[in-house]
XYZ file of C-alpha atoms in Angstrom:
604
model
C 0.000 0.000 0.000
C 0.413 3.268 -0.253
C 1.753 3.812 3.507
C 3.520 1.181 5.534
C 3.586 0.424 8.898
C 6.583 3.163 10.860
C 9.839 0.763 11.440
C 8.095 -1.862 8.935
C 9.776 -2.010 5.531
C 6.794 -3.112 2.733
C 7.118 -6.170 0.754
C 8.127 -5.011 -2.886
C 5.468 -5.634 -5.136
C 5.635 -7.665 -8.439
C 4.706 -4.721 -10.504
C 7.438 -1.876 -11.253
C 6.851 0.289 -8.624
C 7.139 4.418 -8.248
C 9.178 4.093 -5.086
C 8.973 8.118 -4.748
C 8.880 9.056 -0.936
C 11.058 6.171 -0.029
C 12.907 6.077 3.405
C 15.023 4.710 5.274
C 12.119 3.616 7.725
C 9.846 3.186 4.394
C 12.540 1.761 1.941
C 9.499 1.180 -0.920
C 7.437 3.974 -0.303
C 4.640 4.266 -3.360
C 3.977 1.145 -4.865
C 2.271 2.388 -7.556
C 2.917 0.723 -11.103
C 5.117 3.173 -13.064
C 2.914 4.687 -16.190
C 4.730 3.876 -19.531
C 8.480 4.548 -19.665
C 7.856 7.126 -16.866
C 9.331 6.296 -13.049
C 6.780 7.974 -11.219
C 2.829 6.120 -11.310
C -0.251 8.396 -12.145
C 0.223 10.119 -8.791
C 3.701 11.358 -9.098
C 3.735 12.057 -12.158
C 4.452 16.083 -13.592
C 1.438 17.386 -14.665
C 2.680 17.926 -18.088
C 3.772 14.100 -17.682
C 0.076 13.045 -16.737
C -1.777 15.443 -18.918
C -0.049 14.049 -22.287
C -0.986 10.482 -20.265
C -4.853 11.199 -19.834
C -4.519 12.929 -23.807
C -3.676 9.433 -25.134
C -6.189 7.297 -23.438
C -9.802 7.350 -25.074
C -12.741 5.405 -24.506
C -12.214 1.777 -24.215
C -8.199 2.162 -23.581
C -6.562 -0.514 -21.318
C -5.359 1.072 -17.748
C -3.215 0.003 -15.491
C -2.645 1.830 -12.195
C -2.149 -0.569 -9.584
C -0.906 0.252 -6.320
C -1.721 4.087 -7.137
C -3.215 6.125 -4.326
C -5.891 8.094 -6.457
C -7.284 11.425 -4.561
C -11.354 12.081 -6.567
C -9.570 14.892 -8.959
C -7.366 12.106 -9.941
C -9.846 10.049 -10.815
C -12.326 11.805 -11.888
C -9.434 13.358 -14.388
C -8.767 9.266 -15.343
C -12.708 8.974 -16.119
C -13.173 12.433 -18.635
C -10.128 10.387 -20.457
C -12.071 8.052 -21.002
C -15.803 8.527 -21.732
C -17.728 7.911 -24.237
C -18.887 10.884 -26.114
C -21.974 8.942 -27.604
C -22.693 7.998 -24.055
C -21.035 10.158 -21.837
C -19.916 7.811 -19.549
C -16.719 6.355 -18.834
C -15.929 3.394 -20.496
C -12.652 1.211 -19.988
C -10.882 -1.534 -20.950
C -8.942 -3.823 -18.984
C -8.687 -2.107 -15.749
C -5.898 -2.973 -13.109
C -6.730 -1.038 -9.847
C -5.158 -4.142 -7.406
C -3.873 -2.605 -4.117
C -4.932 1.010 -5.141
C -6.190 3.306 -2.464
C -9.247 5.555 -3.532
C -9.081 8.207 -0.579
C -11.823 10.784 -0.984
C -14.584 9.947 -3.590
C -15.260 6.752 -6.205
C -17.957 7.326 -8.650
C -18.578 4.890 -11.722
C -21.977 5.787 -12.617
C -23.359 4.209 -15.319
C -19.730 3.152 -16.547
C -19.098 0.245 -18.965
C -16.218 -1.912 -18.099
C -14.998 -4.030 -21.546
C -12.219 -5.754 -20.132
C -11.042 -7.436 -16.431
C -11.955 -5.149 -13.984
C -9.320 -6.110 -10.985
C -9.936 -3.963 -7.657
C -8.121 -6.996 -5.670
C -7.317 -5.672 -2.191
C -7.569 -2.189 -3.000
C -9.004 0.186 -0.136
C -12.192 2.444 -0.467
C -11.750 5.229 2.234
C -14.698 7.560 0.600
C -18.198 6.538 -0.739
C -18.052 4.210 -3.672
C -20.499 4.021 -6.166
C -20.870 1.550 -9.228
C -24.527 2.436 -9.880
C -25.731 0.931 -13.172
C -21.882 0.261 -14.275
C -21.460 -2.814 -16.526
C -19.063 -5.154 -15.874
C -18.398 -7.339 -19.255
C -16.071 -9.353 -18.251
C -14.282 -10.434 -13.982
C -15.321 -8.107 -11.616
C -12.712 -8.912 -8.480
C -12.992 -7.425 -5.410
C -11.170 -9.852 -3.722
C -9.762 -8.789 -0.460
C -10.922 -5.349 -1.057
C -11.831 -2.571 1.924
C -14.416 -0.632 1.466
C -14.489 1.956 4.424
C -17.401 3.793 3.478
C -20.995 3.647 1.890
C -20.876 1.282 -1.363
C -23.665 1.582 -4.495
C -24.084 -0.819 -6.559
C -27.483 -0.378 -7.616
C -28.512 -1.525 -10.491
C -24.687 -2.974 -11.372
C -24.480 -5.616 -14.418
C -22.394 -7.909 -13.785
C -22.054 -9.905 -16.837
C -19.073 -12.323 -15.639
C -17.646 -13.598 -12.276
C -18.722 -11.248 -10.126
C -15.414 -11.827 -7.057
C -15.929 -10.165 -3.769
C -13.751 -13.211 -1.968
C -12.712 -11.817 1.765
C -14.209 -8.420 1.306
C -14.833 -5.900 4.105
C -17.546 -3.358 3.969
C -17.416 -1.529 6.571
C -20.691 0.498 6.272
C -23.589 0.457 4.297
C -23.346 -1.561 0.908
C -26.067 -1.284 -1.384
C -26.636 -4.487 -4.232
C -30.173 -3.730 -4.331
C -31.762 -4.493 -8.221
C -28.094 -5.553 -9.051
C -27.431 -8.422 -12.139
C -24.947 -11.265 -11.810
C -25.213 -13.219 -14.585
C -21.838 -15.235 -13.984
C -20.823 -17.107 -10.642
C -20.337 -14.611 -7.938
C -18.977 -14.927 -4.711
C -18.789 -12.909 -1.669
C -17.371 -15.924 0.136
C -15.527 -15.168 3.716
C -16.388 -11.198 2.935
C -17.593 -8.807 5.927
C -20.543 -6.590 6.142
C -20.366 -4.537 9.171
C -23.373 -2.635 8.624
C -26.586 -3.481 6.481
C -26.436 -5.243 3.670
C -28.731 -4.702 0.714
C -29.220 -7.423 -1.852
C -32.894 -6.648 -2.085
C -34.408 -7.511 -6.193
C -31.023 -9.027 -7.140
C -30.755 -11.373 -9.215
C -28.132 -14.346 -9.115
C -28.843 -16.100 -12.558
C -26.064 -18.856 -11.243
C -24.209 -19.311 -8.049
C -24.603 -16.697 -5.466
C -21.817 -18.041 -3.076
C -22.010 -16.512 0.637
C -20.023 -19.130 2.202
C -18.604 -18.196 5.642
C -19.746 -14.408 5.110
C -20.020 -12.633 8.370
C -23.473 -10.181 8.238
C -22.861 -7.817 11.635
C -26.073 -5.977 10.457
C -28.873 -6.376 8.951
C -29.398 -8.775 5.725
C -31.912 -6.978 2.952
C -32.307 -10.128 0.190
C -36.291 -9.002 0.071
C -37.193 -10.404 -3.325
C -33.929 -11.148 -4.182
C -34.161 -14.306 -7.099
C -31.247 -16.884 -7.668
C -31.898 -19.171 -10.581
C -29.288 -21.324 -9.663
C -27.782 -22.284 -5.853
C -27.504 -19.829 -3.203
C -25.055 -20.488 -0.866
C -24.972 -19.378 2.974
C -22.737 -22.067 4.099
C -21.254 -21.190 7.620
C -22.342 -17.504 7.439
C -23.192 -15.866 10.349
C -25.928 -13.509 11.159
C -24.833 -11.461 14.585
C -28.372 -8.900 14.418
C -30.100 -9.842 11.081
C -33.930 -10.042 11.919
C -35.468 -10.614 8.671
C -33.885 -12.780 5.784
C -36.137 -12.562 2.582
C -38.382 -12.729 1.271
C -36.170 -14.727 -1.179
C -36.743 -17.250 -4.002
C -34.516 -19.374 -5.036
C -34.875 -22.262 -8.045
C -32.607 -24.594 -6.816
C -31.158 -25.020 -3.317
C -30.688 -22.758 -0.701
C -27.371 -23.960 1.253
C -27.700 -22.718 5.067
C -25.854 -25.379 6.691
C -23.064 -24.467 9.365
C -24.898 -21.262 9.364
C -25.486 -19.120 12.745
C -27.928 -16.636 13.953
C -27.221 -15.213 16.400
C -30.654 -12.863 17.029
C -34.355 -13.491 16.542
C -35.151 -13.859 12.518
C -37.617 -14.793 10.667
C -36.417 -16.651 7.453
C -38.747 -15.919 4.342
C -37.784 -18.673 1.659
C -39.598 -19.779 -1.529
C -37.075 -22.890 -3.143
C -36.905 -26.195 -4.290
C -34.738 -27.372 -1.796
C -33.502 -25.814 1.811
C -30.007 -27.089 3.781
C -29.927 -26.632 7.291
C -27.663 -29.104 8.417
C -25.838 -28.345 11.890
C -27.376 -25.002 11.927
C -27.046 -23.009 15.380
C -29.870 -20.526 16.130
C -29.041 -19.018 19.213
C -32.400 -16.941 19.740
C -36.055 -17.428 18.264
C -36.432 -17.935 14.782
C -39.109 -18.501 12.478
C -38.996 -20.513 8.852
C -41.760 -19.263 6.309
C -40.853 -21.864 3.320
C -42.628 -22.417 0.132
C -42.054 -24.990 -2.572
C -38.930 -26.213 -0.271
C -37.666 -29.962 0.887
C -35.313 -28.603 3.849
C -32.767 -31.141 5.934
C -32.596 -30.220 9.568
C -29.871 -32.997 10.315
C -27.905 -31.939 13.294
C -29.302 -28.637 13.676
C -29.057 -26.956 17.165
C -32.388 -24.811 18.441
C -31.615 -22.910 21.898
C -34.935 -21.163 21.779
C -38.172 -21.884 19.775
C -38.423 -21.805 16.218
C -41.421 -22.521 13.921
C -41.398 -24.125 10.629
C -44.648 -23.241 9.059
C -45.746 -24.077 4.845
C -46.811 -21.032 3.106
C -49.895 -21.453 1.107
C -50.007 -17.613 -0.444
C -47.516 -15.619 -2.229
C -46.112 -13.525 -0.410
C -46.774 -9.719 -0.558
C -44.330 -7.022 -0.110
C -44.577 -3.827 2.286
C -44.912 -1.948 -0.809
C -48.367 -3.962 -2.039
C -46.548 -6.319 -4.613
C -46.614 -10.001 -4.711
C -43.525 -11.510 -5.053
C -42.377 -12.734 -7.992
C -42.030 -16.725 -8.094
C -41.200 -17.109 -12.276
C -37.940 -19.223 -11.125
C -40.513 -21.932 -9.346
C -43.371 -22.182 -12.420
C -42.487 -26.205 -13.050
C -42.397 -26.662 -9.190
C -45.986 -28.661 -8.992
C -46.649 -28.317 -5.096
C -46.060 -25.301 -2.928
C -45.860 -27.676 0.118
C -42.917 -27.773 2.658
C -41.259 -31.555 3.333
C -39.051 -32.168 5.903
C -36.447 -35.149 5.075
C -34.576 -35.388 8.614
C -34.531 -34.604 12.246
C -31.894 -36.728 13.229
C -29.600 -35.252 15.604
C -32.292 -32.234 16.496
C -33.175 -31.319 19.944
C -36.505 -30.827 19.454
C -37.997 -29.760 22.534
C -38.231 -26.271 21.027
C -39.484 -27.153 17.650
C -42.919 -26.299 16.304
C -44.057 -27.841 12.895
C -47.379 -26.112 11.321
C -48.371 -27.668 8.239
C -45.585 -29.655 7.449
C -45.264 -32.797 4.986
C -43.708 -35.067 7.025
C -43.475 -38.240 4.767
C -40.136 -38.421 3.744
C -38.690 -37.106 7.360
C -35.977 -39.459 9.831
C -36.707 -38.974 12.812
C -34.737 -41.821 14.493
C -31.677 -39.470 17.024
C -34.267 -37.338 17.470
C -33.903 -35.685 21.327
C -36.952 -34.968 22.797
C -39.222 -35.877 19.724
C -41.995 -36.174 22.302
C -42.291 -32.599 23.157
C -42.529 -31.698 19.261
C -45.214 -29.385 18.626
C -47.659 -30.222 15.178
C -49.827 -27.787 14.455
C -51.669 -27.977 11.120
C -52.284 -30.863 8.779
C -48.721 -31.901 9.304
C -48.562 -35.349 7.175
C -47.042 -38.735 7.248
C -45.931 -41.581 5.295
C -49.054 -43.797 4.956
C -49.028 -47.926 4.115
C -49.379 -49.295 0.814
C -52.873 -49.260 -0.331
C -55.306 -52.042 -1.799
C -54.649 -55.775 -1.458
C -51.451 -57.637 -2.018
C -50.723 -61.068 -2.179
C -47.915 -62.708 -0.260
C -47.408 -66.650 -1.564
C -50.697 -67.874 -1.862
C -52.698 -65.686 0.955
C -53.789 -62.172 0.226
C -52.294 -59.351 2.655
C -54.160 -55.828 3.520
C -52.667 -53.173 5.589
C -54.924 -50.931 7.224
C -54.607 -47.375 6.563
C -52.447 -45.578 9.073
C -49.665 -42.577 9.698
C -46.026 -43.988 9.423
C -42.497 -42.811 9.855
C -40.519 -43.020 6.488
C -38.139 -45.186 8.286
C -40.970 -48.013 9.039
C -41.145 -48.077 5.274
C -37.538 -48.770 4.689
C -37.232 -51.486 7.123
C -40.466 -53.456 5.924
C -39.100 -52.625 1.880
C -35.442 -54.790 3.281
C -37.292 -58.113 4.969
C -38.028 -61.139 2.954
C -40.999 -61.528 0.979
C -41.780 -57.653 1.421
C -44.844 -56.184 0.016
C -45.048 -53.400 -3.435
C -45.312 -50.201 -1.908
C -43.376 -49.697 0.986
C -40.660 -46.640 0.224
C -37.590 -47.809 -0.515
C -34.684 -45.582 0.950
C -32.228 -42.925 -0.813
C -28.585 -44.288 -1.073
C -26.714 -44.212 1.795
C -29.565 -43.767 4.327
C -28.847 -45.520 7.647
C -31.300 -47.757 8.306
C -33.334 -48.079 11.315
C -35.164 -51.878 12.848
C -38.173 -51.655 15.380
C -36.003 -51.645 18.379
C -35.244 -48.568 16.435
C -38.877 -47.420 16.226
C -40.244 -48.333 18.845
C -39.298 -45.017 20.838
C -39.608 -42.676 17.564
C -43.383 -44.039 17.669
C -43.741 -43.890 21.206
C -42.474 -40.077 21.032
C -44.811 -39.007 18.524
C -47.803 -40.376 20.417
C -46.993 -38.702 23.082
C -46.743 -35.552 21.402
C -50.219 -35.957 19.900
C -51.269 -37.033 23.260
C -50.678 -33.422 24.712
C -51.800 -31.663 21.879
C -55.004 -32.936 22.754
C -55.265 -35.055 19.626
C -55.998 -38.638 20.972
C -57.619 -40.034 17.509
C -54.336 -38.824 16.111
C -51.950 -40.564 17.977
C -53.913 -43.705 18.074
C -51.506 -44.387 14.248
C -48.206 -43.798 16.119
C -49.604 -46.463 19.218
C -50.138 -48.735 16.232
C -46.952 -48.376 14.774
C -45.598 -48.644 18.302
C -47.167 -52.048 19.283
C -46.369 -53.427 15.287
C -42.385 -52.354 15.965
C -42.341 -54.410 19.306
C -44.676 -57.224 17.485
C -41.564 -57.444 15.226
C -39.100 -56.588 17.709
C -37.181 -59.951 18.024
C -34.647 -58.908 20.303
C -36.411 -56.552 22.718
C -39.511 -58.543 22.825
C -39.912 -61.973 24.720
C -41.709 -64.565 22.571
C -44.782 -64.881 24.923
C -44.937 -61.441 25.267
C -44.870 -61.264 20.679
C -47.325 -64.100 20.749
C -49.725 -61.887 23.374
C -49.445 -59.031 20.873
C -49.818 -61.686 17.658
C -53.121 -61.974 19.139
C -54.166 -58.413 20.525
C -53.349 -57.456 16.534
C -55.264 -60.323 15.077
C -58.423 -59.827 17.102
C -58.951 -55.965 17.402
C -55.617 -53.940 15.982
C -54.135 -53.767 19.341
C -57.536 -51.827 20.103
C -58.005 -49.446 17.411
C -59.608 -51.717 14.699
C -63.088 -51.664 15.686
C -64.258 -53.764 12.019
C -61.896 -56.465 12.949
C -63.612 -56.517 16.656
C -66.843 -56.676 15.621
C -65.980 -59.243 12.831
C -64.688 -61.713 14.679
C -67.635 -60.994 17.380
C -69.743 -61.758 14.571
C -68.225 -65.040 13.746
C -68.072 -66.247 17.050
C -71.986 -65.267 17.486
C -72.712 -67.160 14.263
C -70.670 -69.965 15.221
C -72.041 -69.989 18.249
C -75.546 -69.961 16.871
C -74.643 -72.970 14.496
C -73.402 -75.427 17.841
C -76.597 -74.608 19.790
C -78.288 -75.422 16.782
C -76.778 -78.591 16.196
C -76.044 -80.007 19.525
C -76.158 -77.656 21.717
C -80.509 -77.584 22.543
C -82.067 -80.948 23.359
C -84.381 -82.670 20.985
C -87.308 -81.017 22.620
C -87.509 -78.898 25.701
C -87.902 -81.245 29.009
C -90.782 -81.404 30.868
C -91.141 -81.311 34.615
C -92.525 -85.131 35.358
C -95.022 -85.164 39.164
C -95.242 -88.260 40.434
C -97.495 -89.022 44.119
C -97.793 -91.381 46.830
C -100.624 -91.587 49.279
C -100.432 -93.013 53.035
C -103.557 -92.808 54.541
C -104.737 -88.889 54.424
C -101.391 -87.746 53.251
C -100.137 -87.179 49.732
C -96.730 -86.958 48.842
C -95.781 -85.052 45.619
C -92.576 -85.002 43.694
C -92.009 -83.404 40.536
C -89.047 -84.151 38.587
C -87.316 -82.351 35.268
C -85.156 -85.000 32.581
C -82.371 -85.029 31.525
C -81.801 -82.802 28.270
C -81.973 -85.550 25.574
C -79.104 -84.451 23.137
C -80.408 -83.868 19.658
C -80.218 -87.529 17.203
C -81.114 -87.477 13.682
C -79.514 -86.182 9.958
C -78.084 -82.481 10.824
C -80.722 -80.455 8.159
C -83.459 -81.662 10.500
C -82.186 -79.798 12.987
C -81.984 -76.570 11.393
C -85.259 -75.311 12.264
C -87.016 -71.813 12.559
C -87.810 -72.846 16.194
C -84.087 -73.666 17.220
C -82.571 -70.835 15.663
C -84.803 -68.458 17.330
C -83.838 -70.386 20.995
C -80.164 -70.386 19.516
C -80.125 -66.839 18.587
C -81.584 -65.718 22.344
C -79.438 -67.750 24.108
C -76.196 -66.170 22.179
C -77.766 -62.513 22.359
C -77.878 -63.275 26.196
C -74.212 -64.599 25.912
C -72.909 -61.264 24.768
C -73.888 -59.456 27.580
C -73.225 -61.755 30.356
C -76.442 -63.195 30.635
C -78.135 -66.612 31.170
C -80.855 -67.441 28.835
C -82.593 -69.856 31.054
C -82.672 -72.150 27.935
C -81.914 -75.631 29.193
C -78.891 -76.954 27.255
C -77.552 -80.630 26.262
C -73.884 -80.698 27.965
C -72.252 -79.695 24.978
C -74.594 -76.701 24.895
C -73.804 -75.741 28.418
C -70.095 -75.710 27.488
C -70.704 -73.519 24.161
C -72.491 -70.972 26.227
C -70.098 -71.105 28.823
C -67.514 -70.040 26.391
C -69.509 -67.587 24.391
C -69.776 -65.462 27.676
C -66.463 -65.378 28.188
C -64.833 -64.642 24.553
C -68.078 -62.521 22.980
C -67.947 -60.151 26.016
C -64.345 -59.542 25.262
C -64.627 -59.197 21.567
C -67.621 -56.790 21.953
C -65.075 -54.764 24.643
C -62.291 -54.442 22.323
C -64.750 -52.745 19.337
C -66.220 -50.937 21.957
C -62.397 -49.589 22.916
C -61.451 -49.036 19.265
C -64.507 -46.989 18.679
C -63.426 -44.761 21.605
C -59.609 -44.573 20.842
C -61.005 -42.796 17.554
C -63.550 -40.413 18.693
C -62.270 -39.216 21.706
C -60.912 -36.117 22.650
């Protein structure tokens, strides 16, 4: 630079340097490049030297003043040189400004780079302004130090647009600018606001490890290609967007560090390992996001958008980049590694989402029609029997595990490569969480899907579950769906009751109904009276003459009664009394469990 640190001698630069004001404490003094065959750069030079300069340049001309220190006569005497007189604007070649310091005022309005534009590390120490410039070809700002207010506005930037390690230190202004090229304003500073608002990134948009001390304008700012945020930290931005973005929107590593409310219309959102260190909200559209890892000290909301958005101004965002996106619904693909004791989910699409490593999953909030992974539909056939799963809310990762085990069924979701899969021991405690959290939303008939999937992952559980204890639930599923399957209930109640009906009918009422037999012995004036009832004669005879209106009615009653733990009174053969004992044993309990099932859905 221009000056050096007192007792420091510079490095030399690589350029042929003016050296005029060197030192024996500053042995380099200027580094600016020397202009032509001329020892002195553009700011040493005589003024008869630099006038017959600035006379040969014209519009379009090549310039090279790096390492110059340029006062705003200077260059504002460098930009008549070279304007356009059809225009009236400057308009340069390749310009070399690397390691020049611009110490009062830097105006390019309107001006029309044609060339490399290289600003790499130079130093701003007056307001900057680009406004509606057009860069043709690199733009670099690498490493450059902009001390005052920067304008861009409007700026065309028709190649690589390189801001790498930049540091704004006040206001910079992007707002309505064009980068039609990759640009990057990786590892840059802005220590005051800064304004991307209705810019446009037509590819990458890198803003990897940028550091945004104030606030963060990219209000409907559009990048047709990635936009990446990874590792960049927020220290007081509170709003982020409303921003659309037609392919992904990297935010993992990223930190904020105050309450913000993320506005985000995309195909795709990463939030991998995340930090949010104070309230946040998520307003997504269109986007699949990945929370893997993520760290929430304080609650933030994930809610689906339904409406365009609309600006403070009255206009609707603009969401051309996202026309072939079919679905403006938000799906969550993982939770692993989330704390989510914090975490509120409103209207979320839930099917694809891991939630196995997910800490406190049972104090998740779902508010909305949040949705799940659901079983395959219709009937399958397995071998030679058919196979029917009942309709029910799933975890993704239930699908994965039934899609690996032998002889597994069409329709289960197979997993995306490299997913870790999860068994029911697994499960078990994702489903178990997730009822729960229904539970104290006050949404009983929705968690009775996640107790299903709970009691079907320790059905299948052959390590955490004894085999009694699987053959107790074999049975609980077959007869009601561990309580929440009132058709199967009340289907098996009605076999047993016709069953039932059928052995009464065929052996379990006598031929004919026995009749009380008196039988009396005198002894002088006194009679003696005894009356006697038979033996129930057990029904004899071909089986279709015992199939009669009259026995099916007596059948029917004594079953009825059966049900409700009740005696007919109807006198029985043995075999009869047996059948009836049993019916009001097993019927009772079937009609319980449909009763039960009913309930677990209704309630509230």
């Amino acid at each position: 630079m221009a000056s050096s640190t007192p007792g420091l001698p510079q490095s030399p630069p690589s350029w042929p340097y003016c050296s005029i004001g060197a030192s024996q404490d500053d042995p380099i003094g200027c580094i600016g490049v020397r202009v032509g065959v001329h020892p002195a750069c553009l700011a040493h030079l005589t003024d008869a030297d630099r006038e017959n300069y600035l006379a040969d340049l014209g519009p379009g001309s090549a310039i090279d003043h790096r390492g110059t220190t340029f006062t705003w006569p200077l260059l504002e005497a460098l930009l008549i040189a070279v304007r356009d007189p059809s225009t009236g604007y400057a308009r340069l070649g390749t310009a070399q400004f690397q390691a020049a310091t611009f110490q009062g005022l830097v105006d390019f309005p309107v001006a029309s780079f044609q060339g490399d534009a290289n600003f790499h590390s130079a130093s701003f120490q007056g307001h900057v302004s680009f406004q509606e410039a057009v860069f043709h070809q690199l733009a670099n700002f690498q490493s450059a130090t902009f001390h005052d207010v920067v304008n861009f506005h409007s700026t065309t930037f028709q190649h690589v647009a390189a801001f790498h390690g930049a540091n704004f230190k006040e206001i910079s202004n992007f707002s309505s600018a064009k980068f039609l090229k990759p640009s990057s304003f990786q590892a840059a500073t802005f220590q005051r606001d800064a304004m991307f608002n209705s810019a446009t990134f037509h590819l990458l948009g890198s803003f990897n490890s940028t550091s945004f001390l104030g606030n963060a304008d990219f209000s409907s700012t559009t990048f047709l290609g990635t936009a990446q945020l990874v590792g960049a930290v927020f220290e007081n931005a509170d709003t982020l967007g409303p921003l659309v973005c037609a392919g992904e929107v990297q935010l993992s590593g990223a930190q904020f560090r105050a309450p913000v409310t993320l506005i985000i219309a995309a195909r795709s959102v990463a939030c991998r390992r995340t930090q949010w260190t104070s309230t946040a909200e998520l307003r997504l559209r269109y986007a699949t996001v990945d929370f893997s890892h993520a760290v929430f000290e304080y609650p933030l909301t994930i809610a689906s958008e339904v409406d365009r958005w609309v600006l403070p101004d009255g206009n609707v965002v603009i969401e051309e980049a996202l026309a072939s996106t079919p679905e403006t619904s938000v799906m969550i693909l993982s939770l692993r590694g989330v704390d989510a004791a914090h975490l509120v989910l409103a209207d979320i699409d839930l099917s694809a989402c891991l939630f196995t490593g997910t800490v406190h999953l049972d104090q998740v909030r779902l508010e909305g029609a949040c949705q799940f992974a659901g079983t395959p539909p219709g009937t399958h056939w397995r071998r030679w029997r058919p196979a029917r799963f009942s309709r029910r809310r799933t975890v993704v990762e239930e699908n994965h595990w039934r899609v690996s085990q032998p002889l597994a069924l069409e329709g289960w979701g197979a997993p995306w490569p490299g997913t870790r899969q999860a068994g029911p021991a697994q499960l078990t405690p994702v489903y178990r969480a997730l009822r729960k959290a229904f539970e104290d939303g006050k949404n009983e008939p929705g968690a009775a899907d996640f107790y299903y999937g709970e009691m079907e992952m320790r059905r299948h559980d052959h390590n955490g579950t004894t085999p009694a204890e699987r053959k107790l639930l074999q049975a609980y599923w077959a007869l009601s769906g561990y309580g929440l399957r009132a058709g199967r209930a009340l289907g098996w109640l009605s076999a047993a009751m016709i069953a039932t009906v059928a052995a009464m009918m065929l052996w379990g009422l006598p031929i004919d109904d026995p009749k009380p037999v008196t039988q009396g012995r005198q002894s002088g004036q006194d009679i003696r009276l005894t009356t006697n009832t038979p033996a129930p004669v057990n029904p004899t005879g071909p089986w279709r003459k015992r199939v009669t209106t009259e026995r099916f009615e007596k059948s029917l009653r004594v079953v009825i009664n059966s049900v409700v733990f009740r005696s007919s009174g109807q006198d029985l053969t043995t075999a009869g009394t047996y059948t009836e004992m049993t019916s009001r044993i097993a019927e009772p309990v079937l009609l319980g469990l449909a009763i039960l099932a009913i309930r677990n859905r209704v309630k509230r």
